[in-house]
Coordinates of C-alpha atoms in Angstrom, one line a residue:
M201 CA -40.4 15.6 70.0
G202 CA -44.2 15.4 70.0
I203 CA -44.2 12.0 68.4
L204 CA -41.8 10.7 71.0
K205 CA -43.9 12.2 73.8
G206 CA -47.1 10.6 72.4
H207 CA -45.3 7.2 72.1
F208 CA -44.2 7.3 75.7
Q209 CA -47.5 8.5 77.0
E210 CA -49.3 5.6 75.4
Y211 CA -47.2 3.2 77.4
N212 CA -48.9 2.7 80.7
G213 CA -46.1 0.8 82.5
A214 CA -42.9 2.2 83.9
I215 CA -39.9 1.7 81.7
M216 CA -37.2 3.1 83.9
D217 CA -36.4 2.4 87.6
R218 CA -35.8 5.5 89.7
H219 CA -32.8 3.8 91.4
T220 CA -31.2 3.2 88.0
L221 CA -31.8 6.8 87.1
A222 CA -30.2 7.9 90.4
A223 CA -27.2 5.6 89.8
I224 CA -26.7 7.0 86.3
N225 CA -26.8 10.6 87.6
L226 CA -24.3 9.7 90.4
A227 CA -22.0 8.1 87.7
G228 CA -22.2 11.4 85.8
I229 CA -21.2 13.4 88.8
L230 CA -18.2 11.1 89.5
L231 CA -17.1 11.5 85.8
D232 CA -17.4 15.3 86.2
L233 CA -15.3 15.2 89.3
M234 CA -12.6 13.0 87.7
G235 CA -12.6 15.2 84.6
G236 CA -12.1 18.3 86.6
L237 CA -9.1 16.8 88.4
Y238 CA -7.5 16.0 85.1
L239 CA -8.1 19.5 83.8
A240 CA -6.4 20.8 87.0
Y241 CA -3.4 18.7 86.4
D242 CA -0.8 21.4 86.9
L243 CA -2.5 22.7 90.1
L244 CA -2.4 19.2 91.6
G245 CA 1.4 18.9 91.3
G246 CA 1.9 17.6 87.8
R247 CA 3.8 14.4 87.6
K248 CA 4.4 14.4 91.4
G249 CA 0.7 14.8 92.0
P250 CA -2.0 12.2 92.5
L251 CA -3.3 12.0 88.9
R252 CA -1.2 8.9 88.0
L253 CA -3.0 7.0 90.7
I254 CA -6.4 8.5 89.7
T255 CA -5.7 7.4 86.1
R256 CA -5.2 3.8 87.2
I257 CA -8.3 3.9 89.4
V258 CA -10.6 5.5 86.7
T259 CA -9.4 3.2 83.9
Y260 CA -9.7 0.0 85.9
S261 CA -13.1 1.1 87.4
L262 CA -14.5 1.8 83.9
V263 CA -13.3 -1.6 82.5
F264 CA -14.6 -3.5 85.6
G265 CA -17.9 -1.6 85.6
L266 CA -18.7 -2.2 82.0
G267 CA -17.6 -5.8 82.2
F268 CA -19.8 -6.5 85.2
G269 CA -22.6 -4.1 84.4
L270 CA -23.5 -5.5 80.9
P271 CA -24.1 -9.1 82.0
L272 CA -25.0 -8.7 85.7
G273 CA -26.8 -5.3 85.8
L274 CA -26.0 -1.7 86.6
R275 CA -26.0 -2.2 90.4
F276 CA -23.5 -5.0 90.3
G277 CA -21.3 -3.1 87.8
L278 CA -21.4 0.2 89.9
I279 CA -20.4 -1.4 93.2
A280 CA -18.0 -4.1 91.9
G281 CA -16.5 -1.9 89.2
S282 CA -15.7 1.1 91.5
G283 CA -14.5 -1.1 94.4
L284 CA -12.2 -3.4 92.4
G285 CA -10.9 -0.4 90.3
I286 CA -9.9 1.4 93.5
A287 CA -8.3 -1.8 95.0
L288 CA -6.3 -2.7 91.9
G289 CA -5.3 1.0 91.2
L290 CA -4.0 1.4 94.8
E291 CA -2.2 -2.0 94.7
F292 CA -0.3 -1.2 91.5
W293 CA 0.4 2.3 92.7
R294 CA 1.9 1.0 95.9
A295 CA 4.0 -1.6 93.9
S296 CA 5.3 1.1 91.5
A297 CA 6.4 3.3 94.5
S298 CA 8.4 0.4 96.1
P299 CA 12.1 0.1 95.4
E300 CA 12.9 -1.9 92.4
G301 CA 13.6 -5.6 93.2
R302 CA 11.9 -5.6 96.6
R303 CA 9.1 -8.2 96.8
P304 CA 5.9 -7.2 98.6
T305 CA 5.3 -8.9 102.0
L306 CA 2.2 -10.9 102.7
L307 CA 1.3 -8.4 105.5
T308 CA 1.1 -5.5 103.0
T309 CA -0.8 -7.4 100.3
V310 CA -3.4 -9.3 102.4
P311 CA -5.6 -6.2 102.9
F312 CA -5.9 -5.9 99.1
A313 CA -6.9 -9.5 98.8
L314 CA -9.5 -9.2 101.5
F315 CA -11.0 -6.0 100.0
R316 CA -11.0 -7.5 96.4
G317 CA -12.8 -10.5 97.8
L318 CA -15.4 -8.6 99.8
V319 CA -16.3 -6.1 97.0
P320 CA -18.0 -8.7 94.6
G321 CA -19.8 -10.0 97.7
M322 CA -21.2 -6.6 98.4
A323 CA -22.2 -6.2 94.8
G324 CA -23.8 -9.6 94.8
G325 CA -25.6 -8.9 98.1
W326 CA -27.2 -5.7 96.7
T327 CA -28.1 -7.4 93.4
F328 CA -29.0 -11.0 94.2
G329 CA -29.6 -11.1 97.9
I330 CA -27.7 -10.6 101.2
R331 CA -27.3 -14.4 101.8
F332 CA -25.6 -15.0 98.5
G333 CA -23.5 -11.9 98.7
T334 CA -22.3 -12.7 102.2
M335 CA -21.2 -16.2 101.2
F336 CA -19.7 -15.1 97.9
G337 CA -17.7 -12.3 99.5
L338 CA -16.5 -14.6 102.3
F339 CA -15.4 -17.5 100.0
A340 CA -13.9 -15.1 97.5
A341 CA -11.9 -13.3 100.2
I342 CA -10.5 -16.6 101.5
G343 CA -9.6 -17.7 98.0
L344 CA -7.8 -14.5 97.2
I345 CA -5.9 -14.4 100.5
T346 CA -4.7 -18.0 99.7
A347 CA -3.6 -16.9 96.2
Y348 CA -1.8 -13.9 97.6
A349 CA 0.0 -16.2 100.2
F350 CA 1.3 -18.3 97.3
R351 CA 2.6 -15.1 95.5
F352 CA -0.2 -14.9 92.9
S353 CA -0.9 -11.3 93.6
P354 CA -0.8 -8.3 91.1
S355 CA 1.9 -6.8 93.3
D356 CA 4.1 -9.8 92.8
E357 CA 3.5 -9.5 89.0
Y358 CA 4.4 -5.8 88.8
H359 CA 7.7 -5.1 87.0
P360 CA 8.5 -1.6 85.7
V361 CA 9.6 -1.9 82.1
A362 CA 10.3 0.5 79.2
R363 CA 7.6 -1.1 77.1
P364 CA 4.5 -3.1 78.2
R365 CA 4.7 -6.9 78.0
F366 CA 2.8 -10.0 79.0
S367 CA 4.3 -13.0 80.8
R368 CA 3.4 -16.6 81.5
E369 CA 3.7 -15.8 85.3
K370 CA 1.0 -13.2 84.9
L371 CA -1.2 -15.5 82.9
L372 CA -0.9 -18.3 85.6
A373 CA -1.6 -15.8 88.4
T374 CA -4.7 -14.5 86.6
C375 CA -6.0 -18.0 86.0
V376 CA -5.5 -19.0 89.6
R377 CA -7.3 -16.0 91.0
G378 CA -10.1 -16.6 88.4
L379 CA -10.5 -20.2 89.3
L380 CA -10.8 -19.4 93.0
I381 CA -13.4 -16.7 92.3
G382 CA -15.4 -19.3 90.3
V383 CA -15.3 -21.8 93.1
A384 CA -16.4 -19.2 95.5
G385 CA -19.5 -18.5 93.3
V386 CA -20.4 -22.2 93.1
L387 CA -20.1 -22.7 96.9
A388 CA -22.1 -19.5 97.6
G389 CA -24.8 -20.6 95.2
A390 CA -25.0 -24.1 96.5
L391 CA -25.4 -22.9 100.1
T392 CA -28.0 -20.1 99.4
Q393 CA -30.0 -21.2 96.4
E394 CA -32.4 -24.1 95.9
R395 CA -31.6 -27.4 94.3
M396 CA -29.3 -27.6 91.3
I397 CA -30.2 -24.0 90.3
G398 CA -27.9 -22.8 93.1
P399 CA -24.5 -24.1 92.0
L400 CA -25.3 -23.1 88.3
F401 CA -26.4 -19.6 89.4
G402 CA -23.2 -19.2 91.5
L403 CA -21.1 -20.6 88.7
K404 CA -22.5 -18.0 86.3
I405 CA -21.7 -15.2 88.6
G406 CA -18.3 -16.5 89.5
L407 CA -17.3 -17.1 85.9
I408 CA -18.3 -13.6 84.9
V409 CA -16.3 -12.1 87.7
A410 CA -13.3 -14.4 86.9
I411 CA -13.5 -13.6 83.2
V412 CA -13.6 -9.9 83.7
G413 CA -10.8 -10.1 86.2
G414 CA -8.8 -12.1 83.7
I415 CA -9.3 -9.5 81.0
V416 CA -8.3 -6.7 83.3
G417 CA -5.2 -8.7 84.4
T418 CA -4.3 -9.3 80.8
M419 CA -4.5 -5.6 79.9
S420 CA -3.0 -4.3 83.2
P421 CA 0.7 -4.1 81.9
F422 CA -0.5 -1.8 79.1
V423 CA -2.6 0.3 81.5
E424 CA 0.4 0.7 83.9
W425 CA 2.7 1.7 81.1
W426 CA 0.1 4.2 79.7
A427 CA -0.5 5.7 83.2
D428 CA 3.2 6.3 83.7
H429 CA 3.8 7.8 80.3
L430 CA 0.8 10.0 79.7
P431 CA 1.7 13.4 78.2
E432 CA 0.1 16.4 79.8
R433 CA -2.0 17.3 76.8
R434 CA -3.6 13.9 76.7
L435 CA -4.4 14.1 80.4
G436 CA -6.3 17.4 79.6
A437 CA -8.1 15.8 76.7
F438 CA -9.0 12.8 78.8
G439 CA -10.3 15.1 81.5
A440 CA -12.5 17.0 78.9
L441 CA -13.9 13.7 77.6
L442 CA -14.8 12.7 81.2
V443 CA -16.5 16.0 81.9
L444 CA -18.6 15.8 78.7
S445 CA -19.5 12.2 79.4
G446 CA -20.6 13.2 82.9
F447 CA -22.7 16.0 81.6
G448 CA -24.4 13.6 79.2
L449 CA -25.2 11.1 81.9
Q450 CA -26.6 13.8 84.3
S451 CA -28.8 15.2 81.5
L452 CA -30.7 11.9 81.3
Q453 CA -32.9 12.8 84.2
Y454 CA -34.1 16.0 82.4
W455 CA -34.8 14.1 79.2
V456 CA -36.9 11.7 81.2
V457 CA -39.0 14.6 82.4
L458 CA -39.2 16.3 79.0
L459 CA -40.3 13.1 77.2
N460 CA -42.7 12.0 80.0
I461 CA -40.9 8.7 80.3
P462 CA -42.6 6.6 83.1
V463 CA -40.5 6.0 86.1
R464 CA -41.2 3.6 88.9

């Protein structure tokens, strides 16, 4: 411990941002909350309760958050991951509750398209500037609404099956949505950044968002099947894992103090 303290004390510059530390602590609190809900499975109504929906949201949020956070930073991952996880979880939950064979109407799916387009814009605005975020969110929302109008929405792809499977229709819809997100990034970068750097910068952001979305779209049939067939014991174990992970993230702020890690 003394060696570590001496090492950090010799370093004069700050090595951790206080906003990052606060975001990590907040993520820990959210994990504790989700874990507590899983541990209270029976009290929340069992299979008729809300935990199937929460399972979808938590799973998609974690995948989106990691996928965006690693290449684009914690801020982008936190906003875009949680927002898109909530949107996709709600959309699939609503599709699963609809009578089998009934196709969703455009009126019921457009709000999801609008929200899924604006969320990356909000994340981009917080991370890369308000002008870029506003343009990115606007173009992404327009693109996704267009895709949903042509039946390329996750709700149209949803089919309850005994076993998870992947289809060509899902692959096509995922590619269409990814392409439109990429175009939105290029347009936003071209309008808000200088010279040729703008389109390339926007293309990078758009491609990352599109690729992560494609990965989630590819794995969504397996997540949906898993969420609908989780045994109660595994829900409890998953809840305990979330609680322990949350405690670990929240303890970071105290380790920063104990080790005298500079914070700016």
